[in-house]
Short mmCIF file of C-alpha atoms in Angstrom, two decimals:
data_model
loop_
_atom_site.label_atom_id
_atom_site.label_comp_id
_atom_site.label_asym_id
_atom_site.label_seq_id
_atom_site.Cartn_x
_atom_site.Cartn_y
_atom_site.Cartn_z
CA MET A 14 95.17 59.06 38.01
CA ASN A 15 95.01 58.53 41.77
CA ILE A 16 91.86 59.81 43.46
CA LYS A 17 92.69 61.55 46.71
CA THR A 18 91.15 64.11 48.94
CA ASP A 19 91.19 67.88 49.32
CA TYR A 20 94.62 69.36 49.94
CA LEU A 21 93.98 72.48 51.96
CA SER A 22 96.24 75.51 52.07
CA LEU A 23 95.61 76.68 55.60
CA THR A 24 97.84 79.37 56.99
CA GLY A 25 98.30 80.90 60.39
CA ASP A 26 95.80 79.02 62.51
CA THR A 27 97.10 75.59 61.55
CA GLU A 28 100.32 76.45 63.41
CA ASP A 29 102.56 74.25 61.27
CA ILE A 30 104.33 75.08 58.07
CA GLN A 31 101.71 75.93 55.35
CA ILE A 32 100.34 73.06 53.30
CA LEU A 33 100.95 73.41 49.58
CA GLN A 34 97.70 74.20 47.80
CA ASN A 35 98.35 73.49 44.13
CA ASP A 36 99.08 69.77 44.31
CA HIS A 37 98.55 68.26 40.86
CA ASN A 38 98.41 64.65 42.05
CA LEU A 39 95.78 65.27 44.71
CA ALA A 40 92.11 65.25 43.81
CA GLU A 41 90.74 68.73 44.40
CA LEU A 42 87.64 67.53 46.22
CA ALA A 43 85.72 68.80 49.17
CA LEU A 44 86.56 66.87 52.31
CA GLN A 45 85.31 63.31 51.89
CA PHE A 46 83.63 62.23 55.09
CA PRO A 47 81.94 58.87 55.70
CA ASN A 48 78.53 60.46 55.10
CA VAL A 49 79.21 60.90 51.40
CA ASN A 50 75.79 62.37 50.59
CA SER A 51 76.45 65.31 52.94
CA LEU A 52 77.89 68.50 51.45
CA LEU A 53 78.91 71.81 52.93
CA ILE A 54 77.79 74.55 50.54
CA PRO A 55 77.63 78.36 50.70
CA LYS A 56 74.34 79.55 52.15
CA LYS A 57 71.79 80.92 49.67
CA THR A 58 73.33 79.04 46.71
CA GLU A 59 70.66 76.33 46.52
CA TYR A 60 67.82 78.86 46.76
CA ASN A 61 69.35 81.18 44.15
CA LEU A 62 70.12 78.34 41.76
CA ARG A 63 66.55 77.09 41.86
CA LYS A 64 64.84 80.48 41.77
CA TYR A 65 66.97 82.76 39.60
CA VAL A 66 69.11 80.70 37.20
CA PRO A 67 67.41 80.24 33.77
CA LYS A 68 65.95 76.74 33.50
CA ALA A 69 67.40 76.36 30.00
CA MET A 70 70.94 76.69 31.41
CA LEU A 71 70.23 74.13 34.12
CA LYS A 72 68.71 71.69 31.60
CA ALA A 73 71.96 71.87 29.60
CA ILE A 74 73.50 70.17 32.64
CA ASP A 75 70.73 67.62 33.16
CA SER A 76 67.22 67.27 31.85
CA ASP A 77 66.10 67.02 35.48
CA VAL A 78 66.50 70.51 36.97
CA ASN A 79 66.79 69.09 40.50
CA VAL A 80 69.76 66.92 39.47
CA ALA A 81 71.35 69.89 37.66
CA VAL A 82 71.09 72.02 40.81
CA GLU A 83 72.66 69.27 42.92
CA LYS A 84 75.58 68.90 40.49
CA CYS A 85 76.17 72.66 40.79
CA LEU A 86 76.15 72.29 44.56
CA VAL A 87 78.69 69.46 44.39
CA PHE A 88 81.00 71.76 42.43
CA LEU A 89 80.51 74.59 44.93
CA SER A 90 81.21 72.27 47.88
CA ASN A 91 84.77 71.89 46.54
CA LEU A 92 85.34 75.51 47.54
CA SER A 93 83.99 75.20 51.08
CA SER A 94 87.51 74.82 52.50
CA THR A 95 88.42 78.33 51.30
CA TYR A 96 86.33 79.78 54.13
CA TYR A 97 89.28 78.77 56.32
CA THR A 98 92.18 79.79 54.08
CA ASP A 99 93.89 83.13 53.59
CA ASP A 100 93.96 82.59 49.83
CA LYS A 101 90.38 82.26 48.56
CA TRP A 102 91.48 80.88 45.17
CA LYS A 103 91.64 77.12 44.85
CA SER A 104 92.84 74.79 42.10
CA LEU A 105 90.31 72.20 40.98
CA ASN A 106 91.39 69.29 38.84
CA ALA A 107 89.33 68.69 35.69
CA THR A 108 89.54 64.90 35.98
CA ILE A 109 88.06 64.98 39.45
CA LEU A 110 85.36 67.46 38.51
CA HIS A 111 84.31 65.07 35.76
CA GLN A 112 84.26 62.09 38.16
CA GLN A 113 82.05 64.05 40.55
CA THR A 114 79.47 65.22 38.02
CA LYS A 115 79.43 62.72 35.15
CA SER A 116 76.26 60.94 34.06
CA LYS A 117 75.88 57.25 33.24
CA ASP A 118 76.92 57.90 29.64
CA ASN A 119 80.18 59.50 30.92
CA THR A 120 79.33 62.87 29.32
CA TYR A 121 81.51 65.78 30.41
CA ILE A 122 79.15 68.02 32.34
CA TYR A 123 81.46 70.09 34.56
CA THR A 124 82.22 72.72 31.88
CA ARG A 125 78.50 73.48 31.62
CA ILE A 126 78.33 73.74 35.41
CA ILE A 127 81.16 76.27 35.38
CA GLU A 128 79.31 78.37 32.80
CA VAL A 129 76.16 78.39 34.95
CA LEU A 130 78.08 79.37 38.08
CA LYS A 131 80.02 82.08 36.22
CA HIS A 132 76.82 83.46 34.72
CA GLY A 133 75.04 83.41 38.06
CA THR A 134 71.89 85.46 38.52
CA SER A 135 70.83 89.10 38.35
CA LYS A 136 72.39 89.38 41.82
CA GLY A 137 75.80 88.32 40.54
CA ALA A 138 77.94 85.28 39.76
CA PHE A 139 78.51 82.37 42.12
CA ILE A 140 82.19 81.94 41.24
CA GLU A 141 85.15 83.64 39.56
CA VAL A 142 87.58 81.70 37.36
CA ASN A 143 91.29 82.20 36.84
CA ASN A 144 92.00 80.51 33.52
CA SER A 145 95.77 80.24 33.95
CA TYR A 146 96.76 76.60 33.58
CA LEU A 147 100.01 74.69 33.26
CA GLU A 148 99.94 70.95 32.69
CA ARG A 149 101.36 68.93 35.63
CA GLU A 150 101.99 72.17 37.54
CA TYR A 151 98.62 73.54 38.52
CA SER A 152 94.99 73.39 37.46
CA LYS A 153 92.59 76.23 36.85
CA LYS A 154 91.71 78.21 39.95
CA TYR A 155 88.25 79.07 41.18
CA ARG A 156 86.95 81.44 43.82
CA LEU A 157 83.58 82.05 45.45
CA THR A 158 82.40 85.61 44.90
CA ASP A 159 82.27 87.89 47.95
CA THR A 160 78.49 87.54 48.19
CA TYR A 161 78.79 83.84 48.97
CA LEU A 162 82.02 84.06 50.95
CA LYS A 163 80.23 86.34 53.40
CA ALA A 164 77.20 84.06 53.62
CA GLY A 165 78.81 81.19 55.51
CA LEU A 166 78.27 77.45 55.04
CA ALA A 167 75.26 75.18 55.39
CA GLU A 168 74.89 71.40 55.16
CA TYR A 169 73.06 69.95 52.17
CA ILE A 170 72.06 66.29 51.75
CA ILE A 171 72.30 64.97 48.18
CA LYS A 172 69.12 63.29 46.98
CA ASP A 173 70.06 62.03 43.50
CA SER A 174 71.24 58.41 43.62
CA GLY A 175 73.57 58.88 40.67
CA ILE A 176 75.52 61.69 42.37
CA VAL A 177 75.68 59.70 45.62
CA LEU A 178 77.09 56.77 43.63
CA ASN A 179 79.84 59.03 42.23
CA GLN A 180 80.66 60.23 45.74
CA ASN A 181 80.78 56.65 47.00
CA ARG A 182 83.19 55.57 44.27
CA LEU A 183 85.56 58.40 45.12
CA PHE A 184 85.27 57.71 48.83
CA TYR A 185 86.13 54.02 48.58
CA GLU A 186 88.96 54.57 46.12
CA GLN A 187 90.44 57.06 48.55
CA LEU A 188 89.92 54.73 51.53
CA ASN A 189 91.58 51.86 49.66
CA GLU A 190 94.63 53.99 48.87
CA ALA A 191 94.86 55.15 52.49
CA MET A 192 94.80 51.59 53.84
CA GLU A 193 97.78 50.70 51.64
CA HIS A 194 99.91 53.57 53.00
CA PRO A 195 101.71 52.98 56.35
CA ILE A 196 101.07 56.44 57.83
CA CYS A 197 97.47 56.65 56.61
CA SER A 198 96.49 53.14 57.70
CA ASN A 199 98.02 53.79 61.13
CA LEU A 200 95.92 56.94 61.46
CA ILE A 201 92.71 55.17 60.52
CA LYS A 202 93.41 52.58 63.25
CA MET A 203 94.01 55.40 65.74
CA TYR A 204 90.81 57.31 65.00
CA PRO A 205 88.37 55.03 66.93
CA LYS A 206 90.29 55.66 70.17
CA ILE A 207 90.12 59.45 69.95
CA GLU A 208 87.88 61.50 72.21
CA LEU A 209 87.28 65.11 71.12
CA PRO A 210 86.39 68.14 73.22
CA THR A 211 83.10 69.92 72.58
CA SER A 212 82.96 73.40 71.07
CA LYS A 213 81.70 74.77 74.40
CA GLU A 214 84.68 73.25 76.21
CA LEU A 215 87.05 74.70 73.63
CA LEU A 216 85.54 78.16 74.04
CA VAL A 217 86.22 78.05 77.79
CA ILE A 218 89.79 76.82 77.17
CA GLY A 219 90.32 79.43 74.46
CA LYS A 220 89.21 82.27 76.74
CA ARG A 221 91.61 81.05 79.43
CA LEU A 222 94.50 80.89 76.98
CA VAL A 223 93.72 84.42 75.78
CA LYS A 224 93.97 85.67 79.38
CA GLU A 225 97.32 83.89 79.64
CA SER A 226 98.55 85.75 76.51
CA HIS A 227 98.95 82.46 74.65
CA ARG A 228 100.75 82.57 71.30
CA THR A 229 100.63 80.01 68.53
CA LYS A 230 103.71 78.21 67.27
CA LYS A 231 104.00 80.95 64.68
CA ARG A 232 103.91 83.49 67.52
CA LYS A 233 100.45 84.77 66.65
CA ILE A 234 98.46 86.19 69.56
CA LEU A 235 95.43 84.07 70.46
CA THR A 236 92.50 86.50 70.56
CA MET A 237 88.76 86.48 71.17
CA ARG A 238 87.04 87.95 68.14
CA ASN A 239 83.83 88.89 70.00
CA ASN A 240 81.99 89.52 66.70
CA HIS A 241 84.55 92.12 65.57
CA LYS A 242 85.89 92.14 62.01
CA ASN A 243 89.61 91.97 61.29
CA ASP A 244 89.97 95.71 60.75
CA TYR A 245 89.12 96.21 64.45
CA TRP A 246 92.77 95.27 65.13
CA LYS A 247 95.67 97.09 63.52
CA ASP A 248 97.71 93.88 63.72
CA SER A 249 94.99 91.39 62.78
CA ASP A 250 97.49 89.45 60.62
CA ASN A 251 99.43 88.76 63.80
CA ARG A 252 96.39 87.32 65.61
CA SER A 253 94.72 83.92 65.66
CA PHE A 254 91.06 84.06 66.66
CA VAL A 255 89.53 81.55 69.07
CA GLU A 256 86.12 81.55 67.40
CA ASP A 257 87.66 81.01 63.93
CA ASN A 258 89.78 78.17 65.30
CA ILE A 259 86.70 76.46 66.73
CA LYS A 260 84.80 76.83 63.44
CA LEU A 261 87.72 75.18 61.64
CA PHE A 262 87.70 72.38 64.23
CA GLU A 263 83.99 71.83 63.60
CA PHE A 264 84.55 71.83 59.83
CA LEU A 265 87.25 69.16 60.19
CA THR A 266 85.41 66.88 62.63
CA ASN A 267 81.65 67.45 62.86
CA ARG A 268 80.76 64.98 60.10
CA GLY A 269 83.55 62.53 60.89
CA PHE A 270 87.28 62.65 60.26
CA MET A 271 88.56 63.08 56.73
CA ILE A 272 90.38 60.11 55.23
CA PRO A 273 94.14 60.85 55.41
CA SER A 274 95.66 61.67 52.04
CA VAL A 275 99.20 61.68 50.66
CA GLY A 276 100.67 64.66 48.83
CA ASP A 277 102.75 64.66 45.67
CA GLU A 278 106.50 65.10 45.22
CA LYS A 279 106.32 68.84 45.92
CA SER A 280 105.23 68.13 49.48
CA GLY A 281 107.50 65.12 49.80
CA GLY A 282 104.49 62.86 50.26
CA ARG A 283 103.38 64.51 53.51
CA VAL A 284 100.08 63.16 54.81
CA VAL A 285 97.15 65.50 55.48
CA ASP A 286 94.18 64.71 57.69
CA SER A 287 91.76 66.42 60.09
CA PHE A 288 94.41 66.59 62.79
CA THR A 289 97.34 67.99 60.82
CA LEU A 290 95.01 70.81 59.74
CA MET A 291 93.69 71.47 63.25
CA PRO A 292 94.92 74.42 65.37
CA ALA A 293 97.58 73.12 67.76
CA TRP A 294 95.96 74.38 70.96
CA ILE A 295 92.81 72.46 70.03
CA ARG A 296 94.73 69.35 69.02
CA GLU A 297 96.30 69.38 72.50
CA GLN A 298 92.84 68.77 74.02
CA ILE A 299 92.44 65.35 72.34
CA THR A 300 92.23 62.48 74.81
CA VAL A 301 92.22 58.68 74.85
CA ASN A 302 90.44 57.16 77.83
CA GLY A 303 90.25 60.65 79.32
CA ILE A 304 94.03 61.20 79.20
CA LYS A 305 95.67 63.77 76.91
CA LEU A 306 98.11 62.49 74.30
CA ALA A 307 101.85 62.97 74.72
CA GLU A 308 103.65 64.80 71.93
CA CYS A 309 107.02 63.55 70.65
CA ASP A 310 108.77 65.74 68.11
CA TYR A 311 112.31 66.13 66.87
CA THR A 312 114.58 69.01 67.79
CA ALA A 313 115.23 71.36 64.83
CA LEU A 314 114.43 68.58 62.38
CA HIS A 315 114.51 70.52 59.13
CA PRO A 316 117.85 72.29 59.69
CA ASN A 317 119.41 68.93 60.53
CA ILE A 318 117.80 67.35 57.47
CA ALA A 319 119.20 70.16 55.30
CA ILE A 320 122.65 69.44 56.73
CA LYS A 321 122.20 65.76 55.80
CA ILE A 322 120.95 66.44 52.26
CA TYR A 323 123.56 69.06 51.38
CA ASP A 324 126.55 67.41 53.08
CA GLY A 325 126.92 69.86 55.95
CA LYS A 326 129.29 69.36 58.88
CA LEU A 327 127.25 70.32 61.95
CA THR A 328 125.54 67.68 64.05
CA TYR A 329 122.74 67.86 66.62
CA LEU A 330 121.99 71.46 65.72
CA THR A 331 119.36 73.08 67.96
CA HIS A 332 117.53 76.38 67.88
CA GLN A 333 119.25 77.16 71.18
CA ASN A 334 122.69 76.55 69.62
CA VAL A 335 121.97 79.07 66.93
CA ALA A 336 120.46 81.58 69.35
CA GLU A 337 123.55 81.49 71.56
CA ARG A 338 125.90 81.97 68.62
CA THR A 339 123.94 84.77 66.96
CA GLY A 340 122.56 86.70 69.91
CA ILE A 341 119.05 86.36 68.46
CA ASP A 342 116.33 85.14 70.84
CA VAL A 343 115.49 81.47 70.48
CA LYS A 344 111.80 82.08 69.68
CA SER A 345 112.78 84.15 66.65
CA ILE A 346 115.24 81.46 65.57
CA LYS A 347 112.47 78.84 65.69
CA ILE A 348 110.17 80.95 63.55
CA GLU A 349 112.87 81.78 61.01
CA HIS A 350 113.92 78.13 60.73
CA LEU A 351 110.39 77.27 59.56
CA SER A 352 110.98 79.07 56.29
CA PHE A 353 114.71 79.77 55.88
CA PHE A 354 115.58 76.81 53.63
CA ASN A 355 112.34 77.17 51.66
CA LYS A 356 113.04 80.75 50.59
CA GLN A 357 114.38 82.09 47.34
CA TRP A 358 118.12 82.72 47.49
CA LEU A 359 117.87 86.51 47.78
CA ALA A 360 115.39 86.13 50.64
CA MET A 361 117.81 83.73 52.37
CA LEU A 362 120.51 86.39 52.09
CA LYS A 363 118.31 88.84 53.98
CA SER A 364 117.46 86.34 56.72
CA PRO A 365 119.03 86.82 60.17
CA LEU A 366 120.08 83.15 59.90
CA PHE A 367 122.22 83.67 56.81
CA ALA A 368 125.27 84.98 58.66
CA PHE A 369 125.24 81.94 60.95
CA TYR A 370 125.08 79.42 58.12
CA SER A 371 127.56 81.30 55.95
CA LYS A 372 130.00 81.18 58.86
CA HIS A 373 129.46 77.56 59.91
CA GLU A 374 128.18 75.87 56.72
CA ALA A 375 129.52 77.84 53.77
CA ASP A 376 129.95 74.76 51.56
CA MET A 377 126.42 73.62 52.33
CA LEU A 378 125.00 77.05 51.42
CA SER A 379 126.89 76.93 48.16
CA ARG A 380 125.31 73.57 47.29
CA ILE A 381 121.85 74.86 48.24
CA TYR A 382 122.39 77.90 46.02
CA ASN A 383 123.34 75.74 43.03
CA ASP A 384 120.40 73.38 43.61
CA LYS A 385 117.90 76.24 43.77
CA LYS A 386 119.45 77.86 40.72
CA GLU A 387 119.14 74.66 38.67
CA HIS A 388 115.80 73.31 39.93
CA GLY A 389 113.96 76.28 41.43
CA HIS A 390 113.89 77.50 45.03
CA LYS A 391 111.17 75.03 46.13
CA VAL A 392 113.40 72.04 45.47
CA THR A 393 114.99 72.35 48.94
CA SER A 394 111.72 72.07 50.85
CA ALA A 395 110.54 69.20 48.63
CA LYS A 396 113.72 67.24 49.40
CA MET A 397 113.48 67.97 53.12
CA PHE A 398 109.84 66.92 53.27
CA SER A 399 110.70 63.70 51.45
CA VAL A 400 113.35 62.79 54.03
CA GLU A 401 111.00 63.75 56.86
CA VAL A 402 108.26 61.48 55.48
CA ALA A 403 110.70 58.60 54.97
CA ILE A 404 111.81 58.85 58.60
CA MET A 405 108.28 59.08 59.99
CA THR A 406 107.12 56.21 57.76
CA ASP A 407 109.81 53.90 59.13
CA VAL A 408 109.04 54.97 62.69
CA ILE A 409 105.33 54.28 62.26
CA LYS A 410 105.99 50.94 60.52
CA HIS A 411 108.02 49.77 63.51
CA LEU A 412 105.49 51.05 66.05
CA SER A 413 102.72 49.22 64.15
CA THR A 414 104.60 45.93 64.63
CA GLN A 415 104.46 46.68 68.37
CA GLY A 416 100.71 47.30 68.22
CA ILE A 417 101.16 51.03 68.84
CA ASN A 418 99.11 53.56 66.87
CA VAL A 419 99.88 57.27 66.89
CA LEU A 420 98.58 60.56 65.54
CA TYR A 421 100.92 61.90 62.87
CA VAL A 422 101.55 65.65 62.64
CA TYR A 423 104.35 65.94 60.05
CA ASP A 424 107.54 65.84 62.16
CA ALA A 425 105.77 64.95 65.41
CA LEU A 426 103.82 61.99 66.77
CA LEU A 427 101.08 62.11 69.41
CA CYS A 428 100.79 58.93 71.42
CA GLU A 429 99.24 57.53 74.56
CA ASP A 430 101.40 58.32 77.60
CA LYS A 431 101.96 54.63 78.31
CA ASP A 432 103.63 54.27 74.88
CA LYS A 433 105.81 57.38 75.04
CA ALA A 434 109.07 55.70 76.06
CA ILE A 435 108.85 53.23 73.16
CA VAL A 436 107.88 55.98 70.69
CA VAL A 437 110.82 58.19 71.76
CA GLU A 438 113.31 55.31 71.58
CA THR A 439 112.06 54.32 68.13
CA MET A 440 112.18 57.89 66.80
CA ASN A 441 115.73 58.44 68.14
CA ARG A 442 117.01 55.15 66.72
CA ILE A 443 115.45 55.39 63.27
CA ILE A 444 116.43 58.98 62.54
CA LEU A 445 120.08 58.02 63.06
CA GLU A 446 119.60 55.16 60.59
CA HIS A 447 118.64 57.85 58.05
CA GLY A 448 121.85 59.76 58.78
CA VAL A 449 120.11 62.76 60.36
CA TYR A 450 121.69 63.81 63.64
CA THR A 451 119.04 65.09 66.02
CA CYS A 452 116.79 63.58 68.67
CA VAL A 453 113.36 63.90 70.25
CA LYS A 454 112.74 66.84 72.57
CA VAL A 455 112.29 65.73 76.16
CA ASP A 456 110.65 67.20 79.25
CA GLY A 457 113.13 65.77 81.69
CA ALA A 458 111.16 62.59 82.32
CA LEU A 459 112.80 60.48 79.66
CA PRO A 460 116.43 59.83 78.79
CA VAL A 461 117.71 60.52 75.28
CA ASP A 462 120.73 59.50 73.32
CA SER A 463 123.81 61.55 74.13
CA THR A 464 124.39 64.35 71.67
CA GLU A 465 127.55 65.71 70.13
CA PRO A 466 128.38 69.40 70.56
CA LEU A 467 127.91 71.82 67.72
CA ALA A 468 130.96 71.55 65.49
CA PRO A 469 133.30 74.56 65.68
CA SER A 470 133.58 76.78 62.65
CA GLN A 471 136.60 76.34 60.45
CA THR A 472 135.22 78.06 57.37
CA VAL A 473 133.51 81.32 56.67
CA GLU A 474 131.40 82.97 54.03
CA LEU A 475 132.55 80.95 51.03
CA PRO A 476 134.67 77.87 50.39
CA LYS A 477 138.42 78.43 49.87
CA PHE A 478 138.58 81.56 52.05
CA ALA A 479 140.38 81.63 55.40
CA LEU A 480 139.39 83.96 58.21
CA ASP A 481 142.52 86.11 57.86
CA GLU A 482 142.47 86.19 54.06
CA VAL A 483 142.02 89.63 52.48
CA VAL A 484 139.32 89.71 49.83
CA ASN A 485 138.00 92.28 47.38
CA LEU A 486 134.34 93.13 48.08
CA TYR A 487 133.72 93.86 44.41
CA GLU A 488 134.48 90.19 43.72
CA VAL A 489 133.13 88.46 46.83
CA LEU A 490 129.75 90.19 47.26
CA PRO A 491 128.45 89.21 43.78
CA MET A 492 129.48 85.62 44.59
CA LEU A 493 127.16 85.91 47.60
CA SER A 494 124.37 86.99 45.20
CA TYR A 495 124.35 90.65 46.25
CA ASP A 496 123.25 92.81 43.33
CA ALA A 497 125.13 95.90 42.15
CA ASP A 498 123.17 98.35 44.33
CA ASP A 499 123.63 96.29 47.49
CA THR A 500 127.32 95.78 46.72
CA MET A 501 127.92 99.51 46.38
CA THR A 502 125.90 100.22 49.54
CA ILE A 503 128.00 97.76 51.57
CA ILE A 504 131.30 99.06 50.20
CA TYR A 505 130.22 102.64 50.86
CA ASP A 506 129.15 101.67 54.40
CA ILE A 507 132.44 99.89 55.16
CA ASP A 508 134.33 102.70 53.41
CA TYR A 509 136.86 100.45 51.69
CA SER A 510 136.78 97.47 49.35
CA ASN A 511 139.58 95.21 50.63
CA ILE A 512 138.94 93.54 54.00
CA THR A 513 139.58 90.20 55.68
CA MET A 514 136.91 87.53 55.60
CA ASN A 515 136.71 87.75 59.40
CA GLU A 516 135.79 91.46 59.15
CA LEU A 517 133.17 90.71 56.50
CA VAL A 518 131.57 88.01 58.64
CA LYS A 519 131.41 90.40 61.59
CA TYR A 520 129.88 93.11 59.41
CA ILE A 521 127.14 90.81 58.01
CA THR A 522 126.38 89.46 61.49
CA LYS A 523 126.13 92.98 62.90
CA LYS A 524 123.77 94.06 60.11
CA ALA A 525 121.60 90.99 60.64
CA ARG A 526 121.29 91.83 64.32
CA GLU A 527 120.51 95.48 63.57
CA GLN A 528 117.84 94.41 61.09
CA LYS A 529 116.35 92.06 63.69
#
C-alpha cells in the first residue's frame, strides 16, 4: 500500500472545490513536515493522559508509560486537521495507524490506543468512533470530543526514538513517491523560491479586504471575527473569517510545507499540498524575489471538460456565454458551475443551469444521466478531475523541460511574471491536444488563441425532439426524471398536457429564473 499524506476536507475558506475526505489510497496521517518529531496535538491531552488515565491501560500499549502516552499523542495528531474542517469526523486508515505506532516486534498496538482514547478519564473521552466501515470505500471515522476541539492545538516534540524512526520512514517513503510524480516534484523544486507573508502582514491585508467588502471565490463575505463566535452572525455560514484563515495558513506553513500528495481515482489523482489548501486571498500574497506570482487558469475548464468527456457539441464555453443566454448573473453561473456536474441527477434538474444544458446539450445530458445511473453520481467529477490532472501534468512536464517551476492549484498555475507568456502558451496548446476547447483567462496583456463562438442550439430538452414538435407531458417529464408529484404540479401549472418542446423549454427556463 502506498504511504501518502493527510488528505484534508477543507470547505469554504479554501476557496476551491472541496477536497474529498475519504480517500482510501491516501494515508490518513497528520501533515508530515520535515521536522518529523514535531506533532500538533489538542491542548490538555498530554497532561490528562499522564495524570488521569489508569497506568494499567497505558502499559497495555507499552511497558514504558512515557512511550505509551506518546503513541496516544501520535494518534491524536492525526485529527489535528479537523480544527480547520467543517466536518469534524475523519477517516483513519488502519494500515497507517499500525505503521505509526508499531513496536520493533511489529505488534498491532493501535487498537489498544483507540480503547484508551475512547475510555478517556473521569472528565470524559478523548475521541468518538464511528464504526461504519466498507472495504476499499472508506475507513473507520474518528472525532475529537468537544472538550478537546474547544481547547485548541499545541506543539509536542516526540522523545521516543522508536516513534521518531516510524515517522521518518513514513516521511521518506512519501518524499520518494512525490519526487517520482511530475506535479509533486515540480512543486518541491518551487518551494525554495517562495517567500511568505507574516501573520501580522496578513492581518493588515485582511482588515483592508474586509473594508473593501471582499468575497471569496465561493462568494463568502470576508469578515473579521474579533473574538466573536459564529452565532454572533445570522449568516455565519456565508462568511469566511480573517483570523481563521490566518490560523489555517500558520497550520499549513509554520513547521515547513507539507510534502505534496496524490489522490486516488475518486479525485482523479489531484495533488494536495500546503498551497492548494490555503485561502486564496492569502495565497495571492506569495512572492518570489519580492514580486507576487502571476495566476494562469483556464476559462470554465470543467464545463468544457464535461463537453469533451460526454461528446457535447459546444466549444469555448464561458461563464459569460451562459450568463448572457440565461439571464442569470455571471457570478452565480460561476458558483453553480463548481458543483453542477458533480450533483446527483435530481439536484441537477433543480439547478438554474439545467435549462441551458437541456436546450444546448440534450444528448450530453442524456449520457451524463446514464453514466450516473450506472456508476453513481460521483463518477462525473472523478472523470473530469482525471482529465484536468492529465492536462496539468503534461503542461508541467513541458514547463520543466524549459526550467520553469510553478505552483499548482488544481486547474490553475502560479508562476513568476517573467515566465507568464510561456506558461500561457503552453497551457493553451496542450489543452487543445487533449481535445478540450477552452483557453487561459487573460488580463489584456497577453494574446490568446482565437476562439470559436458558442455553437447555436439545434436541439432541445431530449434527443429526437424538434422545437415545434408537440409532446405529451405525462410521457416527457418522467424521461427528464421528474417524479409523479412534480409532473402533476407542472401539468397543473401549465394547465394542459400537450405542448410543443419550445413551450416546455421556455417554461423550464422561466421557472429556473424565478427560483433564482
